[in-house]
Amino acid sequence: MKKMYWISLAYVVFGLVAGLLNHEVAYWTNFTGESAMSVVHPHAILLGGLVFLLLPLFMKSFAVEKQKSFQVFLWVYNIGLIITLGFMTARGISQLLVMPFPNFLDHMVGGLAGIGHIILTVGLGFLFHALIKSADERSDK
């Protein structure tokens, strides 16, 4: 359970640093447009910080961590979130510094961030499977 709090803290700190970086770089470069960096902050805090902050509630209520699919969820979800945040951050920084990617690279970065989102969704599927299985086992008792 403590591991979930540490993971949550890591994503919240990353989200706060991303928000600060977005604000400061935009301020110092007089950037006034929209950048992908502005959505890295809420993605990290909500999809990382909040999800892993709430997981101990399910662990306490349903003992969901005993399910094999929960362990798969931890790996798949974290990998997907790291990929998503990494490529969104890369695109956001290039936009803030007004150093646009070449067209093919821009599409590649967007596609890889999208693949990260898909991996996140698969991870959520494993979480729901673990939750449903835990709830079923609990109701059988």
XYZ file of N, CA and C in Angstrom:
423
model
N 0.829 -1.189 0.000
C 0.000 0.000 0.000
C 0.875 1.256 0.000
N 1.971 1.183 0.732
C 2.873 2.326 0.804
C 3.474 2.643 -0.566
N 3.682 1.589 -1.359
C 4.229 1.774 -2.706
C 3.311 2.660 -3.547
N 2.005 2.506 -3.381
C 1.045 3.316 -4.146
C 1.180 4.795 -3.796
N 1.409 5.079 -2.513
C 1.574 6.476 -2.101
C 2.849 7.076 -2.691
N 3.906 6.284 -2.741
C 5.155 6.778 -3.325
C 5.010 7.020 -4.826
N 4.319 6.111 -5.504
C 4.077 6.303 -6.940
C 3.232 7.549 -7.155
N 2.196 7.712 -6.329
C 1.337 8.892 -6.413
C 2.149 10.166 -6.212
N 2.993 10.160 -5.192
C 3.820 11.332 -4.911
C 4.736 11.657 -6.086
N 5.320 10.644 -6.696
C 6.215 10.877 -7.836
C 5.475 11.551 -8.987
N 4.263 11.079 -9.298
C 3.496 11.683 -10.387
C 3.030 13.096 -10.036
N 2.657 13.326 -8.785
C 2.236 14.675 -8.380
C 3.412 15.638 -8.483
N 4.579 15.227 -8.006
C 5.763 16.092 -8.100
C 6.093 16.368 -9.561
N 6.048 15.334 -10.407
C 6.298 15.541 -11.835
C 5.287 16.516 -12.421
N 4.015 16.357 -12.065
C 2.973 17.249 -12.567
C 3.189 18.687 -12.133
N 3.564 18.877 -10.880
C 3.815 20.233 -10.388
C 5.029 20.855 -11.069
N 6.076 20.063 -11.252
C 7.266 20.562 -11.954
C 6.915 20.894 -13.404
N 6.108 20.062 -14.045
C 5.691 20.329 -15.427
C 4.880 21.616 -15.510
N 3.988 21.837 -14.552
C 3.207 23.071 -14.529
C 4.085 24.288 -14.317
N 5.040 24.175 -13.401
C 5.967 25.278 -13.150
C 6.835 25.541 -14.376
N 7.340 24.482 -14.995
C 8.157 24.617 -16.200
C 7.363 25.290 -17.312
N 6.122 24.866 -17.497
C 5.262 25.463 -18.514
C 5.093 26.961 -18.263
N 4.800 27.313 -17.032
C 4.578 28.722 -16.702
C 5.843 29.553 -16.889
N 6.947 29.075 -16.355
C 8.185 29.861 -16.395
C 8.757 29.979 -17.803
N 8.771 28.888 -18.551
C 9.298 28.958 -19.920
C 8.412 29.857 -20.774
N 7.098 29.747 -20.612
C 6.189 30.618 -21.363
C 6.418 32.078 -20.990
N 6.663 32.339 -19.718
C 6.900 33.713 -19.262
C 8.204 34.269 -19.838
N 9.278 33.514 -19.732
C 10.582 34.015 -20.150
C 10.748 34.068 -21.663
N 9.984 33.290 -22.394
C 10.083 33.332 -23.860
C 8.955 34.147 -24.488
N 8.110 34.759 -23.647
C 6.947 35.530 -24.121
C 6.036 34.687 -25.010
N 5.918 33.421 -24.682
C 5.063 32.509 -25.440
C 3.612 32.769 -25.054
N 2.758 32.990 -26.061
C 1.350 33.288 -25.771
C 0.387 32.256 -26.347
N 0.873 31.314 -27.106
C -0.010 30.330 -27.741
C -0.322 29.150 -26.837
N -0.934 28.157 -27.442
C -1.240 26.911 -26.741
C -0.088 25.927 -26.955
N 0.225 25.177 -25.912
C 1.253 24.147 -26.053
C 0.778 22.866 -25.382
N 1.349 21.768 -25.818
C 1.018 20.475 -25.211
C 1.487 20.422 -23.764
N 2.431 21.281 -23.417
C 2.956 21.291 -22.055
C 1.885 21.683 -21.041
N 0.907 22.465 -21.482
C -0.133 22.903 -20.547
C -1.041 21.755 -20.105
N -1.076 20.659 -20.845
C -1.907 19.519 -20.435
C -1.099 18.400 -19.782
N 0.226 18.525 -19.766
C 1.049 17.528 -19.076
C 0.771 17.599 -17.573
N 0.653 18.808 -17.057
C 0.397 19.044 -15.633
C -0.859 18.300 -15.146
N -2.035 18.515 -15.750
C -3.210 17.777 -15.259
C -3.162 16.274 -15.564
N -2.544 15.885 -16.684
C -2.426 14.451 -16.982
C -1.641 13.746 -15.870
N -0.524 14.333 -15.469
C 0.315 13.699 -14.448
C -0.392 13.661 -13.096
N -1.028 14.764 -12.727
C -1.659 14.817 -11.407
C -2.903 13.931 -11.339
N -3.729 13.950 -12.376
C -4.964 13.154 -12.337
C -4.722 11.680 -12.644
N -4.065 11.399 -13.781
C -3.873 10.004 -14.184
C -2.806 9.295 -13.353
N -1.888 10.044 -12.793
C -0.853 9.445 -11.957
C -1.138 9.623 -10.484
N -1.152 10.870 -10.044
C -1.307 11.152 -8.617
C -2.617 10.686 -8.030
N -3.718 11.047 -8.655
C -5.031 10.718 -8.094
C -5.334 9.223 -8.162
N -5.019 8.596 -9.280
C -5.294 7.154 -9.414
C -4.548 6.368 -8.339
N -3.265 6.664 -8.153
C -2.485 5.897 -7.183
C -2.749 6.333 -5.747
N -3.351 7.493 -5.564
C -3.779 7.906 -4.233
C -5.059 7.179 -3.826
N -5.921 6.873 -4.795
C -7.183 6.181 -4.514
C -7.044 4.658 -4.460
N -6.022 4.117 -5.094
C -5.858 2.654 -5.124
C -5.807 2.005 -3.739
N -5.156 2.597 -2.736
C -5.162 1.953 -1.413
C -6.561 1.750 -0.831
N -7.524 2.580 -1.233
C -8.901 2.362 -0.775
C -9.433 1.029 -1.292
N -9.155 0.747 -2.568
C -9.577 -0.529 -3.143
C -8.779 -1.686 -2.547
N -7.529 -1.429 -2.253
C -6.702 -2.475 -1.672
C -7.223 -2.846 -0.283
N -7.647 -1.847 0.470
C -8.159 -2.088 1.818
C -9.539 -2.749 1.778
N -10.387 -2.287 0.876
C -11.764 -2.792 0.822
C -11.882 -4.160 0.159
N -11.134 -4.363 -0.922
C -11.320 -5.574 -1.727
C -10.100 -6.484 -1.788
N -8.986 -6.082 -1.207
C -7.731 -6.843 -1.318
C -7.394 -7.100 -2.784
N -7.564 -6.058 -3.588
C -7.379 -6.166 -5.037
C -5.935 -6.505 -5.412
N -4.992 -6.172 -4.540
C -3.580 -6.411 -4.856
C -3.241 -7.897 -4.921
N -4.119 -8.759 -4.435
C -3.880 -10.207 -4.488
C -4.182 -10.795 -5.865
N -4.830 -10.034 -6.703
C -5.174 -10.499 -8.052
C -3.970 -10.359 -8.976
N -3.750 -11.365 -9.798
C -2.639 -11.321 -10.751
C -2.810 -10.159 -11.734
N -4.054 -9.884 -12.128
C -4.293 -8.797 -13.085
C -3.974 -7.430 -12.487
N -3.956 -7.328 -11.157
C -3.573 -6.057 -10.530
C -2.089 -5.793 -10.735
N -1.273 -6.835 -10.608
C 0.166 -6.673 -10.838
C 0.437 -6.302 -12.293
N -0.314 -6.904 -13.205
C -0.183 -6.553 -14.623
C -0.599 -5.098 -14.827
N -1.692 -4.691 -14.179
C -2.141 -3.303 -14.248
C -1.029 -2.350 -13.846
N -0.365 -2.623 -12.721
C 0.687 -1.718 -12.238
C 1.754 -1.488 -13.301
N 2.205 -2.551 -13.929
C 3.248 -2.422 -14.944
C 2.728 -1.733 -16.202
N 1.624 -2.224 -16.722
C 1.104 -1.703 -17.992
C 0.703 -0.241 -17.848
N -0.014 0.094 -16.791
C -0.498 1.460 -16.593
C 0.668 2.437 -16.432
N 1.650 2.071 -15.609
C 2.802 2.959 -15.411
C 3.606 3.137 -16.689
N 3.803 2.073 -17.440
C 4.521 2.188 -18.714
C 3.758 3.103 -19.658
N 2.451 2.916 -19.763
C 1.634 3.764 -20.627
C 1.663 5.221 -20.206
N 1.600 5.461 -18.903
C 1.604 6.844 -18.423
C 2.959 7.508 -18.640
N 4.025 6.770 -18.438
C 5.364 7.333 -18.663
C 5.568 7.654 -20.141
N 5.132 6.766 -21.030
C 5.232 7.034 -22.471
C 4.415 8.267 -22.830
N 3.179 8.320 -22.347
C 2.299 9.452 -22.643
C 2.912 10.760 -22.163
N 3.308 10.801 -20.905
C 3.861 12.035 -20.346
C 5.179 12.419 -21.014
N 5.994 11.426 -21.335
C 7.277 11.712 -21.976
C 7.119 12.379 -23.330
N 6.267 11.820 -24.170
C 6.107 12.390 -25.507
C 5.303 13.687 -25.493
N 4.358 13.806 -24.568
C 3.648 15.083 -24.444
C 4.603 16.180 -23.968
N 5.502 15.829 -23.058
C 6.489 16.793 -22.569
C 7.443 17.199 -23.683
N 7.900 16.234 -24.474
C 8.803 16.550 -25.589
C 8.142 17.513 -26.567
N 6.901 17.228 -26.937
C 6.187 18.115 -27.856
C 5.952 19.484 -27.209
N 5.571 19.501 -25.951
C 5.291 20.759 -25.263
C 6.511 21.655 -25.151
N 7.648 21.070 -24.822
C 8.871 21.872 -24.705
C 9.273 22.422 -26.065
N 9.153 21.609 -27.107
C 9.505 22.111 -28.445
C 8.571 23.247 -28.856
N 7.306 23.184 -28.464
C 6.375 24.270 -28.779
C 6.691 25.519 -27.971
N 7.007 25.350 -26.691
C 7.319 26.506 -25.848
C 8.580 27.225 -26.314
N 9.551 26.464 -26.769
C 10.806 27.062 -27.228
C 10.752 27.446 -28.701
N 9.593 27.310 -29.303
C 9.352 27.626 -30.718
C 10.403 26.944 -31.590
N 10.594 25.667 -31.332
C 11.480 24.827 -32.131
C 10.647 23.664 -32.639
N 9.781 23.901 -33.620
C 8.863 22.842 -34.040
C 9.607 21.641 -34.615
N 9.038 20.477 -34.372
C 9.580 19.260 -34.952
C 9.354 19.284 -36.459
N 10.229 18.624 -37.227
C 9.905 18.415 -38.645
C 8.588 17.638 -38.740
N 7.918 17.763 -39.862
C 6.572 17.207 -40.017
C 6.492 15.722 -39.655
N 7.430 14.907 -40.168
C 7.374 13.471 -39.888
C 7.585 13.196 -38.404
N 8.485 13.947 -37.763
C 8.774 13.748 -36.347
C 7.596 14.192 -35.484
N 6.927 15.257 -35.906
C 5.754 15.739 -35.187
C 4.662 14.673 -35.180
N 4.440 14.050 -36.334
C 3.440 12.985 -36.416
C 3.862 11.764 -35.596
N 5.151 11.469 -35.592
C 5.643 10.334 -34.828
C 5.444 10.562 -33.328
N 5.789 11.754 -32.849
C 5.637 12.068 -31.425
C 4.165 12.010 -31.024
N 3.295 12.575 -31.862
C 1.860 12.517 -31.584
C 1.340 11.087 -31.569
N 1.812 10.286 -32.506
C 1.392 8.889 -32.564
C 1.860 8.096 -31.359
N 3.092 8.337 -30.930
C 3.606 7.618 -29.766
C 2.896 8.041 -28.484
N 2.558 9.322 -28.374
C 1.755 9.763 -27.222
C 0.387 9.090 -27.256
N -0.172 8.937 -28.446
C -1.449 8.234 -28.591
C -1.341 6.768 -28.208
N -0.234 6.135 -28.589
C -0.011 4.738 -28.198
C 0.102 4.634 -26.677
N 0.740 5.630 -26.064
C 0.802 5.666 -24.598
C -0.589 5.714 -23.982
N -1.484 6.509 -24.583
C -2.868 6.574 -24.100
C -3.572 5.219 -24.260
N -3.299 4.543 -25.363
C -3.905 3.225 -25.581
C -3.407 2.234 -24.531
N -2.112 2.266 -24.246
C -1.548 1.384 -23.221
C -2.176 1.694 -21.859
N -2.396 2.979 -21.571
C -3.093 3.373 -20.340
C -4.469 2.724 -20.259
N -5.187 2.759 -21.361
C -6.532 2.184 -21.400
C -6.493 0.682 -21.160
N -5.517 0.008 -21.743
C -5.358 -1.433 -21.505
C -5.071 -1.679 -20.021
N -4.212 -0.836 -19.440
C -3.926 -0.950 -18.009
C -5.174 -0.784 -17.161
N -6.020 0.176 -17.518
C -7.280 0.355 -16.787
C -8.174 -0.873 -16.915
N -8.134 -1.514 -18.072
C -8.890 -2.756 -18.247
C -8.440 -3.823 -17.260
N -7.122 -3.948 -17.063
C -6.605 -4.902 -16.081
C -7.040 -4.526 -14.668
N -7.068 -3.227 -14.367
C -7.515 -2.788 -13.043
C -8.977 -3.164 -12.813
N -9.827 -2.884 -13.795
C -11.241 -3.224 -13.641
C -11.439 -4.737 -13.517
N -10.647 -5.498 -14.257
C -10.725 -6.960 -14.134
C -10.379 -7.390 -12.711
N -9.311 -6.812 -12.160
C -8.906 -7.156 -10.792
C -9.971 -6.731 -9.786
N -10.555 -5.557 -9.985
C -11.597 -5.083 -9.068
C -12.830 -5.986 -9.106
N -13.261 -6.337 -10.296
C -14.448 -7.191 -10.432
C -14.191 -8.570 -9.825
N -13.010 -9.127 -10.102
C -12.673 -10.443 -9.559
C -12.590 -10.397 -8.030
N -12.014 -9.327 -7.482
C -11.921 -9.180 -6.025
C -13.297 -9.022 -5.399
N -14.152 -8.246 -6.041
C -15.510 -8.056 -5.522
C -16.287 -9.365 -5.556
N -16.102 -10.144 -6.623
C -16.768 -11.449 -6.711
C -16.294 -12.385 -5.602
N -14.994 -12.415 -5.365
C -14.450 -13.280 -4.314
C -14.942 -12.844 -2.944
N -15.077 -11.559 -2.763
C -15.539 -11.040 -1.473
C -17.014 -11.365 -1.251
N -17.808 -11.293 -2.312
C -19.241 -11.576 -2.167
C -19.519 -13.069 -2.012
N -18.567 -13.909 -2.424
C -18.734 -15.359 -2.274
C -18.573 -15.802 -0.825
N -17.931 -15.001 -0.021
C -17.661 -15.389 1.377
C -18.867 -15.214 2.247
